[in-house]
PDB file of C-alpha atoms in Angstrom:
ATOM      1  CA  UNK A   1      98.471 101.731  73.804  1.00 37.00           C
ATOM      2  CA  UNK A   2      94.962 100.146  73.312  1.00 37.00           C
ATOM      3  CA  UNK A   3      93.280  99.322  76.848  1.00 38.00           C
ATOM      4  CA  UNK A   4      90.374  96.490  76.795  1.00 44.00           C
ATOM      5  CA  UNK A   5      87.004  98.196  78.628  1.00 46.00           C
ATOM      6  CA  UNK A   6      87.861  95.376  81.060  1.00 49.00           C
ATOM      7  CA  UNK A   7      91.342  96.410  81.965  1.00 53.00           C
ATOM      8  CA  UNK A   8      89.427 100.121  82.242  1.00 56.00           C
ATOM      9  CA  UNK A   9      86.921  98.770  84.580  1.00 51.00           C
ATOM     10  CA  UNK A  10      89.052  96.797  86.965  1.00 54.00           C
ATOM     11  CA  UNK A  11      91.590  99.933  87.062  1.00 59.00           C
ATOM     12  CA  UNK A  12      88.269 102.114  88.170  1.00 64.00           C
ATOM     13  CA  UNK A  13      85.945  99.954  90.585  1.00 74.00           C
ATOM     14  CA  UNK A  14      86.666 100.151  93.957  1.00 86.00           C
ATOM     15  CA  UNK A  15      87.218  97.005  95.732  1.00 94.00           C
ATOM     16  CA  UNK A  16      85.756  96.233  99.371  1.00 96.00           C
ATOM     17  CA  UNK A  17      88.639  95.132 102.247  1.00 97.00           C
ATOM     18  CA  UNK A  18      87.844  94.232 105.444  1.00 97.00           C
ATOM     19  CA  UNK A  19      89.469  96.098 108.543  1.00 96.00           C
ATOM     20  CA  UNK A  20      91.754  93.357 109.594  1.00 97.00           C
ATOM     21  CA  UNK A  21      92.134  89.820 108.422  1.00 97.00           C
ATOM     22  CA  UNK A  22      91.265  88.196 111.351  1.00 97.00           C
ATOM     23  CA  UNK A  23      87.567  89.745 110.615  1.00 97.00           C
ATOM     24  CA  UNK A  24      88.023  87.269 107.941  1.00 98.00           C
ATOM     25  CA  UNK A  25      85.812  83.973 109.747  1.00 97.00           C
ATOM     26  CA  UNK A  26      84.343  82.067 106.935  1.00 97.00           C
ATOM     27  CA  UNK A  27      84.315  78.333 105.923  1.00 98.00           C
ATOM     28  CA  UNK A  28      87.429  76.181 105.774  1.00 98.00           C
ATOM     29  CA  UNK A  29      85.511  73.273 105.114  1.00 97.00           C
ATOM     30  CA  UNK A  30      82.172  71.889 103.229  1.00 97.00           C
ATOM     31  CA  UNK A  31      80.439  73.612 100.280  1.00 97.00           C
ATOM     32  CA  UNK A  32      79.665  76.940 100.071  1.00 97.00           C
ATOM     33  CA  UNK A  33      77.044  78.376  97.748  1.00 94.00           C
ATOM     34  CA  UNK A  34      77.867  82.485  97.007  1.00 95.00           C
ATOM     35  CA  UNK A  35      74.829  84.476  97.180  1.00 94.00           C
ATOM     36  CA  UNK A  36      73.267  86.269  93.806  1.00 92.00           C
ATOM     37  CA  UNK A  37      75.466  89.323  93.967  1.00 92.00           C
ATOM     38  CA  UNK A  38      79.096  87.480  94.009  1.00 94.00           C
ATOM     39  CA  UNK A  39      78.204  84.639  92.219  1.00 93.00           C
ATOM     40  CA  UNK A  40      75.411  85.119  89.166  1.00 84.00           C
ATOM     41  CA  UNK A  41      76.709  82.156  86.691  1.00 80.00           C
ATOM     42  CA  UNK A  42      74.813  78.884  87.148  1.00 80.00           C
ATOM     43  CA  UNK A  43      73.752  77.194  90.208  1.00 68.00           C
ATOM     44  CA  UNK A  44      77.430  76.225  91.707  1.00 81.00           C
ATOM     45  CA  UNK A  45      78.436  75.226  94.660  1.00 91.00           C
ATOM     46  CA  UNK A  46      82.079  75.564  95.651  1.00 96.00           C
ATOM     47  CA  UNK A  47      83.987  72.090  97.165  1.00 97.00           C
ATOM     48  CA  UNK A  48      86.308  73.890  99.713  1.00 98.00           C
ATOM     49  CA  UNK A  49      87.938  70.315  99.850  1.00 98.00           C
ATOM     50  CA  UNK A  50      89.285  71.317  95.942  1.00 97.00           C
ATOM     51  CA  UNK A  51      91.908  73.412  95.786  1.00 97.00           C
ATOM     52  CA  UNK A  52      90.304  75.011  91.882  1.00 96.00           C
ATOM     53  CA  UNK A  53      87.198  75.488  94.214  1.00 96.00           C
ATOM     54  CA  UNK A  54      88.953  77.557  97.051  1.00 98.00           C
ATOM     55  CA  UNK A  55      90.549  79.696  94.212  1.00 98.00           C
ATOM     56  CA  UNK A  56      87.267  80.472  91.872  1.00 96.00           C
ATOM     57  CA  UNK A  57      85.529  81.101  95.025  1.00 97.00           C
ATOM     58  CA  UNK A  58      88.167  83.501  96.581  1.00 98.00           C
ATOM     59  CA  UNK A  59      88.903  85.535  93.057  1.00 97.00           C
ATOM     60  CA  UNK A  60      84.912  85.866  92.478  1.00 96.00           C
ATOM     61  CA  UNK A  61      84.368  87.021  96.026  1.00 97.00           C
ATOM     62  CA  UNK A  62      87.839  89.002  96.158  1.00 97.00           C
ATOM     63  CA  UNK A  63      85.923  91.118  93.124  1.00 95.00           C
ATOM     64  CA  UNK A  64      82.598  91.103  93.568  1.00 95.00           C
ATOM     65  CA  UNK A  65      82.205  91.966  97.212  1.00 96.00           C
ATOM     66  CA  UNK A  66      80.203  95.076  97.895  1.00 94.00           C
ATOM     67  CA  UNK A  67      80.528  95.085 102.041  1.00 96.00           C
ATOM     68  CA  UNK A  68      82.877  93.590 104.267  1.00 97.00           C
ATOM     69  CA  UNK A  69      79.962  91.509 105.654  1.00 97.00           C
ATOM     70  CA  UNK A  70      80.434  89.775 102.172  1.00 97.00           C
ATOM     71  CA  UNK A  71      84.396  89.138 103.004  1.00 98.00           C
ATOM     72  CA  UNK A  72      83.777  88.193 106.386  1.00 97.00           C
ATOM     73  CA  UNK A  73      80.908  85.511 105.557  1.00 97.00           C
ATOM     74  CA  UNK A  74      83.073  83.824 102.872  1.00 98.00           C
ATOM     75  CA  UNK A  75      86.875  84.506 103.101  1.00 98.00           C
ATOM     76  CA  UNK A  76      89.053  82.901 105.927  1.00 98.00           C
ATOM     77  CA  UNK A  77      92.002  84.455 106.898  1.00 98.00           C
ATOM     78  CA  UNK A  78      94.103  81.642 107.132  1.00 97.00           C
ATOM     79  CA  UNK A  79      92.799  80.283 103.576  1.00 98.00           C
ATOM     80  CA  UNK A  80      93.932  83.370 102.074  1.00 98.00           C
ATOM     81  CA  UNK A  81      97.413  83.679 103.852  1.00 97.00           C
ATOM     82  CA  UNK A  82      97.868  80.132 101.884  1.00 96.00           C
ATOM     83  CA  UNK A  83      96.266  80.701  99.164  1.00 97.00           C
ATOM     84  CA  UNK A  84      96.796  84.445  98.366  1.00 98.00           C
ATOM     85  CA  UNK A  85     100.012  83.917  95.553  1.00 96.00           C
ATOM     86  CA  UNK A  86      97.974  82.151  93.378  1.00 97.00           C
ATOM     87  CA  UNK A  87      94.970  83.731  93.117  1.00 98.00           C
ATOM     88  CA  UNK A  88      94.093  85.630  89.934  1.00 97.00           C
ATOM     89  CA  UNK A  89      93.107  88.793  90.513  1.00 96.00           C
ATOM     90  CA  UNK A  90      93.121  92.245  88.703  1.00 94.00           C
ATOM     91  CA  UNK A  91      96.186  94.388  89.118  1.00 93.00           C
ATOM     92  CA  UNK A  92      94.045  96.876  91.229  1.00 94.00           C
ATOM     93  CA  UNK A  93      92.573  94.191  93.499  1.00 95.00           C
ATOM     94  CA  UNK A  94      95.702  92.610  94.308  1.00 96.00           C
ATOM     95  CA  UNK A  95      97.698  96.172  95.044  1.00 95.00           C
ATOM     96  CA  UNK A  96      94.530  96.935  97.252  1.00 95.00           C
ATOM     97  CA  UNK A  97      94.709  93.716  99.214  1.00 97.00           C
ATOM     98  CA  UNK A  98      98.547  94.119  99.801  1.00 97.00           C
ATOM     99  CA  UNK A  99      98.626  97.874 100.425  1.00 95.00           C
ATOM    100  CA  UNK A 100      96.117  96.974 103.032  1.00 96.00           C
ATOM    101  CA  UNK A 101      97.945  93.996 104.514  1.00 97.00           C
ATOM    102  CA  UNK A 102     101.555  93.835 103.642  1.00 96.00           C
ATOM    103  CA  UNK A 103     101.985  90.521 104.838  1.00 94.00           C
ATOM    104  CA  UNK A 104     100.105  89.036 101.793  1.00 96.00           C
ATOM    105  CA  UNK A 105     102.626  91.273  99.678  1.00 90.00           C
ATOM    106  CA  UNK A 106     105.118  89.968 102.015  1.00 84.00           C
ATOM    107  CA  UNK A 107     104.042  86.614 101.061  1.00 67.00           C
ATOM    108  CA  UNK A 108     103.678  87.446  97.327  1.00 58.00           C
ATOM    109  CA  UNK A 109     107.147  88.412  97.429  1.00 54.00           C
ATOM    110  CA  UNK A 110     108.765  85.898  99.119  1.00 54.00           C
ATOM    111  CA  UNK A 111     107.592  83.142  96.374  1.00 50.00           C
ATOM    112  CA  UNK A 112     109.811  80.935  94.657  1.00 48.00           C
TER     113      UNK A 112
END
């Protein structure tokens, strides 16, 4: 079985949770604007009125985070009970997040 270096990579990294989800106090409204080390594409700000926004800003910062400082400033808790099935995240990531909190996997499994 051939495995990409990406696959390899997101299998390996470890992924920053925070300690509960209710540390999780960030925006539910306006734009947001991820710092340098979440975000390094172009200049973009993220519409938390768009639904596409929410989710590119909750898989980049789902991956990228390197502290829960960087959860807590940016994820909301009750964004990503709502959100959490349809966010695309790496294998890893997602098993992390639900291992961690089993009512996202609760939630996961309970989709149609």
């Amino acid at each position: 079985m051939l495995v990409s270096m990406s696959s390899r990579y997101a299998q390996l990294r470890p992924y920053t949770l925070p300690s509960s989800l209710g540390e999780l106090i960030g925006p539910v409204d306006g734009l947001v604007l991820l710092p340098r080390h979440l975000d390094w594409g172009p200049h973009y700000e993220y519409d938390l009125a768009d639904e596409a926004d929410v989710l590119l800003m909750y898989e980049r910062v789902i991956r990228e985070a390197q502290t829960p400082d960087d959860l807590h400033a940016h994820l909301n808790a009750d964004v990503l009970r709502s959100h959490w099935r349809a966010l695309f995240l790496p294998r890893p990531a997602r098993a992390a997040w639900e291992a961690g909190f089993p009512e996202l996997a609760s939630a996961s499994a309970a989709a149609p």
